[in-house]
Tab-separated table of N, CA and C in Angstrom:
chain	number	residue	atom	x	y	z
A	1	MET	N	11.765	29.338	25.069
A	1	MET	CA	12.445	28.297	24.371
A	1	MET	C	12.531	27.039	25.240
A	2	ARG	N	12.807	27.212	26.552
A	2	ARG	CA	12.858	26.067	27.456
A	2	ARG	C	11.508	25.373	27.508
A	3	ARG	N	10.459	26.174	27.527
A	3	ARG	CA	9.108	25.608	27.594
A	3	ARG	C	8.837	24.760	26.348
A	4	LEU	N	9.265	25.221	25.178
A	4	LEU	CA	9.085	24.482	23.932
A	4	LEU	C	9.825	23.144	23.995
A	5	PHE	N	11.081	23.143	24.451
A	5	PHE	CA	11.847	21.910	24.568
A	5	PHE	C	11.222	20.961	25.598
A	6	ALA	N	10.735	21.515	26.704
A	6	ALA	CA	10.106	20.694	27.739
A	6	ALA	C	8.846	20.039	27.189
A	7	THR	N	8.047	20.800	26.450
A	7	THR	CA	6.818	20.252	25.862
A	7	THR	C	7.156	19.176	24.840
A	8	ALA	N	8.144	19.441	24.000
A	8	ALA	CA	8.560	18.456	22.995
A	8	ALA	C	9.085	17.188	23.661
A	9	ALA	N	9.879	17.349	24.709
A	9	ALA	CA	10.424	16.185	25.423
A	9	ALA	C	9.304	15.360	26.049
A	10	LEU	N	8.296	16.022	26.617
A	10	LEU	CA	7.170	15.322	27.215
A	10	LEU	C	6.392	14.562	26.148
A	11	ALA	N	6.159	15.208	25.029
A	11	ALA	CA	5.423	14.556	23.943
A	11	ALA	C	6.174	13.331	23.436
A	12	LEU	N	7.467	13.452	23.246
A	12	LEU	CA	8.269	12.316	22.789
A	12	LEU	C	8.296	11.190	23.804
A	13	SER	N	8.391	11.522	25.070
A	13	SER	CA	8.415	10.466	26.085
A	13	SER	C	7.070	9.753	26.162
A	14	LEU	N	5.974	10.495	25.984
A	14	LEU	CA	4.658	9.854	25.977
A	14	LEU	C	4.510	8.960	24.748
A	15	ALA	N	4.966	9.471	23.613
A	15	ALA	CA	4.872	8.681	22.382
A	15	ALA	C	5.711	7.418	22.488
A	16	ALA	N	6.871	7.503	23.097
A	16	ALA	CA	7.735	6.337	23.254
A	16	ALA	C	7.118	5.301	24.178
A	17	GLY	N	6.304	5.749	25.120
A	17	GLY	CA	5.689	4.830	26.072
A	17	GLY	C	4.450	4.140	25.535
A	18	VAL	N	3.904	4.621	24.407
A	18	VAL	CA	2.700	4.043	23.822
A	18	VAL	C	3.075	3.448	22.477
A	19	PRO	N	3.003	2.133	22.325
A	19	PRO	CA	3.383	1.543	21.051
A	19	PRO	C	2.405	1.953	19.949
A	20	ALA	N	2.953	2.369	18.841
A	20	ALA	CA	2.114	2.755	17.705
A	20	ALA	C	1.770	1.507	16.906
A	21	LEU	N	0.551	1.443	16.437
A	21	LEU	CA	0.112	0.327	15.620
A	21	LEU	C	0.077	0.803	14.179
A	22	ALA	N	1.046	0.401	13.408
A	22	ALA	CA	1.102	0.814	12.011
A	22	ALA	C	-0.099	0.242	11.271
A	23	ALA	N	-0.663	1.034	10.387
A	23	ALA	CA	-1.853	0.616	9.668
A	23	ALA	C	-1.519	-0.038	8.332
A	24	ASP	N	-0.316	0.169	7.805
A	24	ASP	CA	0.045	-0.390	6.510
A	24	ASP	C	0.801	-1.700	6.690
A	25	TRP	N	0.398	-2.718	5.904
A	25	TRP	CA	0.968	-4.048	6.032
A	25	TRP	C	1.504	-4.508	4.680
A	26	THR	N	2.586	-5.259	4.706
A	26	THR	CA	3.183	-5.832	3.505
A	26	THR	C	3.023	-7.339	3.570
A	27	VAL	N	2.361	-7.900	2.578
A	27	VAL	CA	2.109	-9.341	2.541
A	27	VAL	C	3.391	-10.076	2.166
A	28	ASP	N	3.640	-11.185	2.857
A	28	ASP	CA	4.754	-12.075	2.549
A	28	ASP	C	4.204	-13.184	1.644
A	29	PRO	N	4.435	-13.089	0.326
A	29	PRO	CA	3.840	-14.078	-0.589
A	29	PRO	C	4.322	-15.506	-0.339
A	30	ALA	N	5.522	-15.673	0.164
A	30	ALA	CA	6.048	-17.020	0.426
A	30	ALA	C	5.314	-17.704	1.574
A	31	ARG	N	4.696	-16.930	2.445
A	31	ARG	CA	3.979	-17.486	3.597
A	31	ARG	C	2.474	-17.253	3.511
A	32	SER	N	1.979	-16.924	2.313
A	32	SER	CA	0.570	-16.589	2.141
A	32	SER	C	-0.012	-17.359	0.964
A	33	SER	N	-1.337	-17.528	0.988
A	33	SER	CA	-2.009	-18.178	-0.141
A	33	SER	C	-3.394	-17.580	-0.337
A	34	LEU	N	-3.811	-17.616	-1.593
A	34	LEU	CA	-5.135	-17.149	-1.981
A	34	LEU	C	-5.653	-18.134	-3.009
A	35	GLY	N	-6.808	-18.723	-2.745
A	35	GLY	CA	-7.316	-19.743	-3.652
A	35	GLY	C	-8.807	-19.930	-3.517
A	36	PHE	N	-9.277	-21.069	-4.009
A	36	PHE	CA	-10.710	-21.338	-3.992
A	36	PHE	C	-10.961	-22.836	-3.974
A	37	ALA	N	-12.196	-23.193	-3.623
A	37	ALA	CA	-12.642	-24.588	-3.629
A	37	ALA	C	-14.047	-24.638	-4.212
A	38	VAL	N	-14.304	-25.665	-5.012
A	38	VAL	CA	-15.617	-25.875	-5.620
A	38	VAL	C	-15.809	-27.380	-5.796
A	39	ASP	N	-17.048	-27.834	-5.783
A	39	ASP	CA	-17.326	-29.253	-6.017
A	39	ASP	C	-17.493	-29.496	-7.510
A	40	GLN	N	-16.870	-30.568	-7.990
A	40	GLN	CA	-17.018	-30.967	-9.384
A	40	GLN	C	-17.331	-32.449	-9.387
A	41	GLY	N	-18.529	-32.786	-9.837
A	41	GLY	CA	-18.927	-34.190	-9.857
A	41	GLY	C	-18.934	-34.811	-8.475
A	42	GLY	N	-19.243	-34.021	-7.450
A	42	GLY	CA	-19.290	-34.511	-6.082
A	42	GLY	C	-17.930	-34.566	-5.392
A	43	GLN	N	-16.875	-34.179	-6.089
A	43	GLN	CA	-15.529	-34.178	-5.514
A	43	GLN	C	-15.033	-32.737	-5.370
A	44	PRO	N	-14.347	-32.436	-4.270
A	44	PRO	CA	-13.840	-31.065	-4.117
A	44	PRO	C	-12.639	-30.821	-5.033
A	45	VAL	N	-12.635	-29.652	-5.646
A	45	VAL	CA	-11.497	-29.180	-6.428
A	45	VAL	C	-10.983	-27.938	-5.721
A	46	GLU	N	-9.698	-27.959	-5.367
A	46	GLU	CA	-9.088	-26.802	-4.719
A	46	GLU	C	-7.935	-26.312	-5.567
A	47	ALA	N	-7.778	-24.993	-5.605
A	47	ALA	CA	-6.686	-24.400	-6.364
A	47	ALA	C	-6.232	-23.127	-5.671
A	48	THR	N	-4.987	-22.762	-5.898
A	48	THR	CA	-4.472	-21.479	-5.414
A	48	THR	C	-3.945	-20.704	-6.612
A	49	PHE	N	-3.927	-19.393	-6.473
A	49	PHE	CA	-3.392	-18.534	-7.520
A	49	PHE	C	-1.900	-18.366	-7.303
A	50	ARG	N	-1.141	-18.460	-8.385
A	50	ARG	CA	0.314	-18.305	-8.300
A	50	ARG	C	0.714	-16.873	-7.987
A	51	THR	N	0.072	-15.918	-8.664
A	51	THR	CA	0.516	-14.537	-8.565
A	51	THR	C	-0.649	-13.624	-8.197
A	52	TRP	N	-0.446	-12.874	-7.137
A	52	TRP	CA	-1.420	-11.883	-6.698
A	52	TRP	C	-0.710	-10.895	-5.785
A	53	THR	N	-1.292	-9.725	-5.658
A	53	THR	CA	-0.737	-8.699	-4.779
A	53	THR	C	-1.869	-8.116	-3.945
A	54	ALA	N	-1.503	-7.571	-2.805
A	54	ALA	CA	-2.500	-6.939	-1.944
A	54	ALA	C	-1.894	-5.710	-1.286
A	55	THR	N	-2.700	-4.669	-1.219
A	55	THR	CA	-2.361	-3.464	-0.476
A	55	THR	C	-3.280	-3.445	0.727
A	56	ILE	N	-2.687	-3.422	1.920
A	56	ILE	CA	-3.495	-3.539	3.141
A	56	ILE	C	-3.222	-2.370	4.074
A	57	ARG	N	-4.286	-1.695	4.455
A	57	ARG	CA	-4.257	-0.677	5.512
A	57	ARG	C	-5.300	-1.157	6.521
A	58	PHE	N	-4.813	-1.600	7.684
A	58	PHE	CA	-5.735	-2.179	8.665
A	58	PHE	C	-5.226	-1.933	10.071
A	59	ASP	N	-6.059	-1.309	10.860
A	59	ASP	CA	-5.773	-1.054	12.268
A	59	ASP	C	-7.027	-1.460	13.041
A	60	PRO	N	-6.979	-2.501	13.874
A	60	PRO	CA	-8.165	-2.936	14.608
A	60	PRO	C	-8.806	-1.836	15.453
A	61	ALA	N	-8.023	-0.822	15.822
A	61	ALA	CA	-8.558	0.287	16.617
A	61	ALA	C	-9.198	1.362	15.745
A	62	ASN	N	-9.084	1.241	14.422
A	62	ASN	CA	-9.643	2.249	13.530
A	62	ASN	C	-10.175	1.571	12.264
A	63	LEU	N	-11.225	0.776	12.417
A	63	LEU	CA	-11.766	0.008	11.298
A	63	LEU	C	-12.357	0.884	10.203
A	64	ALA	N	-12.780	2.096	10.542
A	64	ALA	CA	-13.347	2.992	9.537
A	64	ALA	C	-12.335	3.344	8.451
A	65	GLU	N	-11.053	3.246	8.769
A	65	GLU	CA	-10.003	3.588	7.798
A	65	GLU	C	-9.435	2.354	7.094
A	66	ALA	N	-9.971	1.168	7.376
A	66	ALA	CA	-9.449	-0.061	6.768
A	66	ALA	C	-9.687	-0.051	5.262
A	67	ARG	N	-8.660	-0.411	4.519
A	67	ARG	CA	-8.739	-0.508	3.066
A	67	ARG	C	-7.874	-1.682	2.621
A	68	ILE	N	-8.469	-2.540	1.834
A	68	ILE	CA	-7.724	-3.667	1.277
A	68	ILE	C	-8.057	-3.756	-0.206
A	69	GLU	N	-7.019	-3.826	-0.997
A	69	GLU	CA	-7.177	-4.008	-2.435
A	69	GLU	C	-6.272	-5.144	-2.859
A	70	ALA	N	-6.814	-6.030	-3.670
A	70	ALA	CA	-6.026	-7.161	-4.163
A	70	ALA	C	-6.216	-7.286	-5.670
A	71	THR	N	-5.146	-7.672	-6.334
A	71	THR	CA	-5.180	-7.951	-7.766
A	71	THR	C	-4.658	-9.364	-7.956
A	72	ILE	N	-5.454	-10.182	-8.638
A	72	ILE	CA	-5.131	-11.592	-8.817
A	72	ILE	C	-4.942	-11.872	-10.294
A	73	GLU	N	-3.826	-12.485	-10.664
A	73	GLU	CA	-3.610	-12.892	-12.044
A	73	GLU	C	-4.339	-14.213	-12.264
A	74	THR	N	-5.329	-14.209	-13.144
A	74	THR	CA	-6.205	-15.360	-13.327
A	74	THR	C	-5.596	-16.468	-14.187
A	75	GLY	N	-4.473	-16.208	-14.832
A	75	GLY	CA	-3.892	-17.193	-15.740
A	75	GLY	C	-3.055	-18.270	-15.101
A	76	GLY	N	-2.683	-18.115	-13.851
A	76	GLY	CA	-1.821	-19.114	-13.226
A	76	GLY	C	-2.410	-19.665	-11.954
A	77	ILE	N	-2.721	-20.945	-11.972
A	77	ILE	CA	-3.226	-21.606	-10.770
A	77	ILE	C	-2.381	-22.833	-10.471
A	78	VAL	N	-2.467	-23.252	-9.235
A	78	VAL	CA	-1.810	-24.472	-8.790
A	78	VAL	C	-2.901	-25.365	-8.210
A	79	THR	N	-2.966	-26.597	-8.682
A	79	THR	CA	-3.935	-27.559	-8.178
A	79	THR	C	-3.370	-28.964	-8.347
A	80	ALA	N	-3.913	-29.897	-7.603
A	80	ALA	CA	-3.422	-31.275	-7.645
A	80	ALA	C	-3.786	-31.983	-8.948
A	81	ASN	N	-4.807	-31.492	-9.646
A	81	ASN	CA	-5.264	-32.144	-10.865
A	81	ASN	C	-4.748	-31.380	-12.084
A	82	PRO	N	-3.806	-31.949	-12.849
A	82	PRO	CA	-3.219	-31.251	-13.999
A	82	PRO	C	-4.251	-30.820	-15.044
A	83	GLN	N	-5.356	-31.560	-15.163
A	83	GLN	CA	-6.408	-31.209	-16.121
A	83	GLN	C	-6.962	-29.818	-15.821
A	84	PHE	N	-7.096	-29.480	-14.556
A	84	PHE	CA	-7.689	-28.200	-14.177
A	84	PHE	C	-6.720	-27.028	-14.332
A	85	VAL	N	-5.411	-27.297	-14.323
A	85	VAL	CA	-4.415	-26.230	-14.475
A	85	VAL	C	-4.622	-25.506	-15.799
A	86	GLU	N	-4.951	-26.238	-16.848
A	86	GLU	CA	-5.187	-25.633	-18.158
A	86	GLU	C	-6.639	-25.208	-18.324
A	87	MET	N	-7.559	-25.965	-17.780
A	87	MET	CA	-8.982	-25.703	-17.986
A	87	MET	C	-9.466	-24.442	-17.257
A	88	ILE	N	-9.107	-24.269	-16.004
A	88	ILE	CA	-9.661	-23.174	-15.200
A	88	ILE	C	-9.316	-21.794	-15.756
A	89	PRO	N	-8.089	-21.535	-16.237
A	89	PRO	CA	-7.826	-20.216	-16.824
A	89	PRO	C	-8.470	-20.027	-18.209
A	90	GLY	N	-9.027	-21.095	-18.798
A	90	GLY	CA	-9.575	-21.060	-20.155
A	90	GLY	C	-10.820	-20.199	-20.309
A	91	ALA	N	-11.248	-20.068	-21.555
A	91	ALA	CA	-12.348	-19.174	-21.925
A	91	ALA	C	-13.664	-19.490	-21.204
A	92	ASP	N	-13.954	-20.773	-20.956
A	92	ASP	CA	-15.207	-21.127	-20.277
A	92	ASP	C	-15.193	-20.792	-18.791
A	93	TRP	N	-14.005	-20.671	-18.216
A	93	TRP	CA	-13.923	-20.506	-16.781
A	93	TRP	C	-13.454	-19.103	-16.399
A	94	LEU	N	-12.186	-18.888	-16.133
A	94	LEU	CA	-11.725	-17.563	-15.710
A	94	LEU	C	-11.428	-16.632	-16.876
A	95	ALA	N	-11.347	-17.165	-18.084
A	95	ALA	CA	-11.118	-16.370	-19.300
A	95	ALA	C	-9.914	-15.448	-19.141
A	96	ALA	N	-8.789	-16.032	-18.734
A	96	ALA	CA	-7.589	-15.258	-18.435
A	96	ALA	C	-7.055	-14.487	-19.641
A	97	ALA	N	-7.233	-14.988	-20.844
A	97	ALA	CA	-6.743	-14.270	-22.026
A	97	ALA	C	-7.493	-12.953	-22.209
A	98	THR	N	-8.772	-12.935	-21.912
A	98	THR	CA	-9.587	-11.723	-22.048
A	98	THR	C	-9.581	-10.896	-20.775
A	99	PHE	N	-9.600	-11.560	-19.632
A	99	PHE	CA	-9.638	-10.892	-18.318
A	99	PHE	C	-8.445	-11.392	-17.497
A	100	PRO	N	-7.258	-10.851	-17.719
A	100	PRO	CA	-6.052	-11.380	-17.075
A	100	PRO	C	-5.986	-11.162	-15.560
A	101	THR	N	-6.812	-10.255	-15.049
A	101	THR	CA	-6.800	-10.043	-13.599
A	101	THR	C	-8.216	-10.000	-13.053
A	102	ALA	N	-8.308	-10.353	-11.800
A	102	ALA	CA	-9.516	-10.156	-11.003
A	102	ALA	C	-9.099	-9.199	-9.891
A	103	THR	N	-10.056	-8.433	-9.370
A	103	THR	CA	-9.721	-7.496	-8.298
A	103	THR	C	-10.719	-7.615	-7.154
A	104	PHE	N	-10.216	-7.309	-5.971
A	104	PHE	CA	-11.064	-7.201	-4.782
A	104	PHE	C	-10.790	-5.843	-4.161
A	105	THR	N	-11.855	-5.133	-3.824
A	105	THR	CA	-11.746	-3.853	-3.130
A	105	THR	C	-12.654	-3.916	-1.908
A	106	SER	N	-12.085	-3.628	-0.752
A	106	SER	CA	-12.860	-3.724	0.488
A	106	SER	C	-13.797	-2.539	0.650
A	107	GLY	N	-14.788	-2.781	1.483
A	107	GLY	CA	-15.692	-1.744	1.940
A	107	GLY	C	-15.618	-1.722	3.458
A	108	ALA	N	-16.765	-1.707	4.087
A	108	ALA	CA	-16.830	-1.629	5.550
A	108	ALA	C	-16.303	-2.899	6.209
A	109	VAL	N	-15.630	-2.712	7.347
A	109	VAL	CA	-15.134	-3.821	8.160
A	109	VAL	C	-15.812	-3.735	9.517
A	110	THR	N	-16.284	-4.868	10.005
A	110	THR	CA	-16.969	-4.939	11.288
A	110	THR	C	-16.251	-5.922	12.207
A	111	ALA	N	-16.032	-5.518	13.448
A	111	ALA	CA	-15.468	-6.423	14.450
A	111	ALA	C	-16.583	-7.331	14.945
A	112	LEU	N	-16.318	-8.627	15.013
A	112	LEU	CA	-17.313	-9.597	15.462
A	112	LEU	C	-17.049	-10.083	16.876
A	113	GLY	N	-15.963	-9.619	17.466
A	113	GLY	CA	-15.593	-10.052	18.804
A	113	GLY	C	-14.348	-10.904	18.764
A	114	GLY	N	-13.519	-10.728	19.778
A	114	GLY	CA	-12.252	-11.463	19.806
A	114	GLY	C	-11.399	-11.036	18.633
A	115	ASN	N	-10.899	-12.012	17.883
A	115	ASN	CA	-10.065	-11.699	16.725
A	115	ASN	C	-10.807	-11.903	15.400
A	116	ALA	N	-12.143	-11.919	15.443
A	116	ALA	CA	-12.956	-12.178	14.257
A	116	ALA	C	-13.498	-10.881	13.658
A	117	TYR	N	-13.506	-10.846	12.315
A	117	TYR	CA	-13.964	-9.669	11.579
A	117	TYR	C	-14.786	-10.101	10.379
A	118	ARG	N	-15.584	-9.160	9.880
A	118	ARG	CA	-16.336	-9.343	8.644
A	118	ARG	C	-16.069	-8.117	7.779
A	119	MET	N	-15.749	-8.360	6.517
A	119	MET	CA	-15.455	-7.274	5.588
A	119	MET	C	-16.368	-7.376	4.375
A	120	ASP	N	-17.068	-6.301	4.080
A	120	ASP	CA	-17.826	-6.216	2.835
A	120	ASP	C	-16.865	-5.736	1.757
A	121	GLY	N	-17.092	-6.165	0.548
A	121	GLY	CA	-16.235	-5.716	-0.539
A	121	GLY	C	-16.852	-6.022	-1.880
A	122	THR	N	-16.075	-5.752	-2.913
A	122	THR	CA	-16.504	-6.003	-4.282
A	122	THR	C	-15.437	-6.832	-4.976
A	123	LEU	N	-15.858	-7.946	-5.569
A	123	LEU	CA	-14.979	-8.783	-6.361
A	123	LEU	C	-15.346	-8.564	-7.822
A	124	THR	N	-14.344	-8.251	-8.637
A	124	THR	CA	-14.556	-8.107	-10.077
A	124	THR	C	-13.797	-9.228	-10.765
A	125	LEU	N	-14.551	-10.063	-11.474
A	125	LEU	CA	-14.020	-11.241	-12.140
A	125	LEU	C	-14.713	-11.365	-13.484
A	126	ARG	N	-13.954	-11.576	-14.552
A	126	ARG	CA	-14.519	-11.665	-15.905
A	126	ARG	C	-15.351	-10.419	-16.245
A	127	GLY	N	-14.939	-9.281	-15.725
A	127	GLY	CA	-15.634	-8.030	-16.023
A	127	GLY	C	-16.924	-7.823	-15.250
A	128	GLN	N	-17.256	-8.743	-14.366
A	128	GLN	CA	-18.478	-8.663	-13.564
A	128	GLN	C	-18.123	-8.297	-12.127
A	129	ALA	N	-18.690	-7.218	-11.618
A	129	ALA	CA	-18.467	-6.806	-10.225
A	129	ALA	C	-19.634	-7.286	-9.377
A	130	GLN	N	-19.319	-7.976	-8.300
A	130	GLN	CA	-20.343	-8.512	-7.400
A	130	GLN	C	-19.934	-8.250	-5.955
A	131	PRO	N	-20.928	-7.993	-5.083
A	131	PRO	CA	-20.594	-7.839	-3.664
A	131	PRO	C	-20.156	-9.175	-3.082
A	132	VAL	N	-19.247	-9.099	-2.117
A	132	VAL	CA	-18.757	-10.297	-1.454
A	132	VAL	C	-18.502	-9.960	0.012
A	133	VAL	N	-18.728	-10.936	0.872
A	133	VAL	CA	-18.479	-10.774	2.298
A	133	VAL	C	-17.363	-11.730	2.696
A	134	VAL	N	-16.324	-11.186	3.320
A	134	VAL	CA	-15.181	-11.991	3.755
A	134	VAL	C	-15.211	-12.064	5.281
A	135	ASP	N	-15.285	-13.264	5.818
A	135	ASP	CA	-15.166	-13.479	7.259
A	135	ASP	C	-13.750	-13.947	7.525
A	136	PHE	N	-13.079	-13.319	8.507
A	136	PHE	CA	-11.698	-13.697	8.769
A	136	PHE	C	-11.332	-13.487	10.230
A	137	THR	N	-10.278	-14.186	10.626
A	137	THR	CA	-9.677	-13.956	11.936
A	137	THR	C	-8.342	-13.266	11.690
A	138	LEU	N	-7.934	-12.476	12.674
A	138	LEU	CA	-6.682	-11.737	12.561
A	138	LEU	C	-5.933	-11.857	13.872
A	139	ASP	N	-4.698	-12.328	13.772
A	139	ASP	CA	-3.829	-12.414	14.937
A	139	ASP	C	-2.609	-11.542	14.674
A	140	ILE	N	-2.384	-10.565	15.552
A	140	ILE	CA	-1.247	-9.654	15.429
A	140	ILE	C	-0.304	-9.903	16.593
A	141	THR	N	0.961	-10.139	16.248
A	141	THR	CA	2.017	-10.310	17.246
A	141	THR	C	3.158	-9.389	16.847
A	142	ASP	N	3.388	-8.380	17.665
A	142	ASP	CA	4.430	-7.396	17.377
A	142	ASP	C	4.217	-6.806	15.980
A	143	ALA	N	5.165	-7.001	15.080
A	143	ALA	CA	5.085	-6.412	13.741
A	143	ALA	C	4.621	-7.422	12.696
A	144	SER	N	4.020	-8.529	13.134
A	144	SER	CA	3.564	-9.562	12.215
A	144	SER	C	2.079	-9.826	12.418
A	145	ALA	N	1.396	-10.130	11.327
A	145	ALA	CA	-0.036	-10.426	11.402
A	145	ALA	C	-0.354	-11.615	10.504
A	146	ARG	N	-1.357	-12.372	10.916
A	146	ARG	CA	-1.849	-13.474	10.094
A	146	ARG	C	-3.363	-13.386	10.050
A	147	ALA	N	-3.890	-13.359	8.832
A	147	ALA	CA	-5.335	-13.347	8.617
A	147	ALA	C	-5.714	-14.618	7.870
A	148	VAL	N	-6.748	-15.298	8.359
A	148	VAL	CA	-7.246	-16.512	7.728
A	148	VAL	C	-8.747	-16.320	7.545
A	149	GLY	N	-9.223	-16.499	6.304
A	149	GLY	CA	-10.643	-16.252	6.089
A	149	GLY	C	-11.201	-16.921	4.858
A	150	THR	N	-12.518	-16.749	4.717
A	150	THR	CA	-13.238	-17.297	3.576
A	150	THR	C	-14.317	-16.325	3.121
A	151	ALA	N	-14.703	-16.502	1.877
A	151	ALA	CA	-15.848	-15.793	1.304
A	151	ALA	C	-16.577	-16.785	0.408
A	152	LYS	N	-17.862	-16.637	0.287
A	152	LYS	CA	-18.661	-17.513	-0.576
A	152	LYS	C	-19.190	-16.676	-1.738
A	153	VAL	N	-19.026	-17.196	-2.949
A	153	VAL	CA	-19.562	-16.545	-4.138
A	153	VAL	C	-20.242	-17.586	-5.007
A	154	LYS	N	-21.072	-17.109	-5.912
A	154	LYS	CA	-21.713	-17.963	-6.919
A	154	LYS	C	-20.929	-17.799	-8.218
A	155	ARG	N	-20.404	-18.877	-8.747
A	155	ARG	CA	-19.584	-18.776	-9.963
A	155	ARG	C	-20.393	-18.242	-11.133
A	156	THR	N	-21.681	-18.616	-11.214
A	156	THR	CA	-22.501	-18.179	-12.341
A	156	THR	C	-22.795	-16.679	-12.307
A	157	ALA	N	-22.692	-16.044	-11.157
A	157	ALA	CA	-22.881	-14.588	-11.072
A	157	ALA	C	-21.775	-13.850	-11.829
A	158	PHE	N	-20.644	-14.512	-12.035
A	158	PHE	CA	-19.524	-13.934	-12.765
A	158	PHE	C	-19.403	-14.502	-14.188
A	159	GLY	N	-20.324	-15.386	-14.567
A	159	GLY	CA	-20.249	-16.015	-15.878
A	159	GLY	C	-19.188	-17.093	-15.967
A	160	VAL	N	-18.736	-17.597	-14.845
A	160	VAL	CA	-17.702	-18.635	-14.812
A	160	VAL	C	-18.348	-19.992	-15.050
A	161	GLY	N	-17.867	-20.707	-16.064
A	161	GLY	CA	-18.389	-22.040	-16.361
A	161	GLY	C	-19.870	-22.024	-16.664
A	162	ALA	N	-20.337	-21.004	-17.383
A	162	ALA	CA	-21.778	-20.832	-17.639
A	162	ALA	C	-22.400	-22.016	-18.361
A	163	SER	N	-21.626	-22.732	-19.157
A	163	SER	CA	-22.188	-23.858	-19.903
A	163	SER	C	-22.241	-25.145	-19.077
A	164	PHE	N	-21.753	-25.087	-17.836
A	164	PHE	CA	-21.763	-26.263	-16.969
A	164	PHE	C	-22.818	-26.081	-15.884
A	165	PRO	N	-23.831	-26.966	-15.836
A	165	PRO	CA	-24.882	-26.823	-14.825
A	165	PRO	C	-24.333	-27.095	-13.414
A	166	PRO	N	-24.970	-26.509	-12.386
A	166	PRO	CA	-24.534	-26.740	-11.010
A	166	PRO	C	-24.532	-28.218	-10.601
A	167	SER	N	-25.277	-29.064	-11.319
A	167	SER	CA	-25.238	-30.495	-11.004
A	167	SER	C	-23.901	-31.117	-11.412
A	168	THR	N	-23.200	-30.477	-12.352
A	168	THR	CA	-21.899	-30.958	-12.804
A	168	THR	C	-20.767	-30.309	-12.019
A	169	VAL	N	-20.815	-28.976	-11.948
A	169	VAL	CA	-19.842	-28.190	-11.200
A	169	VAL	C	-20.628	-27.282	-10.274
A	170	GLY	N	-20.375	-27.381	-8.984
A	170	GLY	CA	-21.128	-26.598	-8.017
A	170	GLY	C	-21.104	-25.105	-8.312
A	171	ASP	N	-22.213	-24.448	-8.010
A	171	ASP	CA	-22.297	-22.996	-8.202
A	171	ASP	C	-21.632	-22.260	-7.042
A	172	ASP	N	-21.605	-22.896	-5.873
A	172	ASP	CA	-21.009	-22.271	-4.694
A	172	ASP	C	-19.491	-22.458	-4.709
A	173	VAL	N	-18.786	-21.345	-4.649
A	173	VAL	CA	-17.332	-21.356	-4.625
A	173	VAL	C	-16.888	-20.711	-3.317
A	174	THR	N	-15.976	-21.359	-2.633
A	174	THR	CA	-15.418	-20.797	-1.408
A	174	THR	C	-14.046	-20.229	-1.723
A	175	ILE	N	-13.887	-18.938	-1.515
A	175	ILE	CA	-12.592	-18.292	-1.665
A	175	ILE	C	-11.884	-18.439	-0.327
A	176	LYS	N	-10.617	-18.839	-0.370
A	176	LYS	CA	-9.852	-19.082	0.852
A	176	LYS	C	-8.610	-18.194	0.861
A	177	LEU	N	-8.378	-17.558	1.992
A	177	LEU	CA	-7.165	-16.753	2.120
A	177	LEU	C	-6.451	-17.087	3.412
A	178	ASP	N	-5.138	-17.061	3.337
A	178	ASP	CA	-4.274	-17.269	4.492
A	178	ASP	C	-3.085	-16.339	4.271
A	179	LEU	N	-3.141	-15.171	4.886
A	179	LEU	CA	-2.150	-14.128	4.639
A	179	LEU	C	-1.280	-13.882	5.850
A	180	THR	N	0.011	-13.794	5.625
A	180	THR	CA	0.955	-13.373	6.642
A	180	THR	C	1.565	-12.071	6.147
A	181	ALA	N	1.579	-11.064	7.025
A	181	ALA	CA	2.078	-9.745	6.631
A	181	ALA	C	2.872	-9.120	7.764
A	182	SER	N	3.653	-8.131	7.400
A	182	SER	CA	4.407	-7.386	8.410
A	182	SER	C	4.176	-5.901	8.198
A	183	ARG	N	4.364	-5.148	9.303
A	183	ARG	CA	4.207	-3.696	9.151
A	183	ARG	C	5.546	-3.042	8.989
């Protein structure tokens, strides 16, 4: 019995001396943003989504177990141009009435050195699933983390704005994320 207590005490003291890195993170929506940028008529249009959620399991020491899933409500955006607030969720663009959410599901994550990472994943928008690559940096301080990244997609691959040629509205869309989370 003494040996069991001694072994347990040793294990606990070793565990206490090694900080555990929790793999599950909770996003702080008040300090985070998810949006996109596209050129329209040679001018940049930027917007963020009002409502979205993310489930994050990420440990830099165990990238094989990384999993990120996000659900974005396509009906609510914030942008400086009031015309786009109504237009972008409409039938020609995000078709929020028919497809009220878009989803992202991660795949493999690769460390690029320092605090830089690349994540393969799948974005489903307007019922179309397409591969996407997200490049991001991650800074972890104690129980807080901040990830800042981008992904490039073609809007026409998802049927977004199909009646508008790329000369009018750019086909290249940059997805932008700035997430603050805690474990």
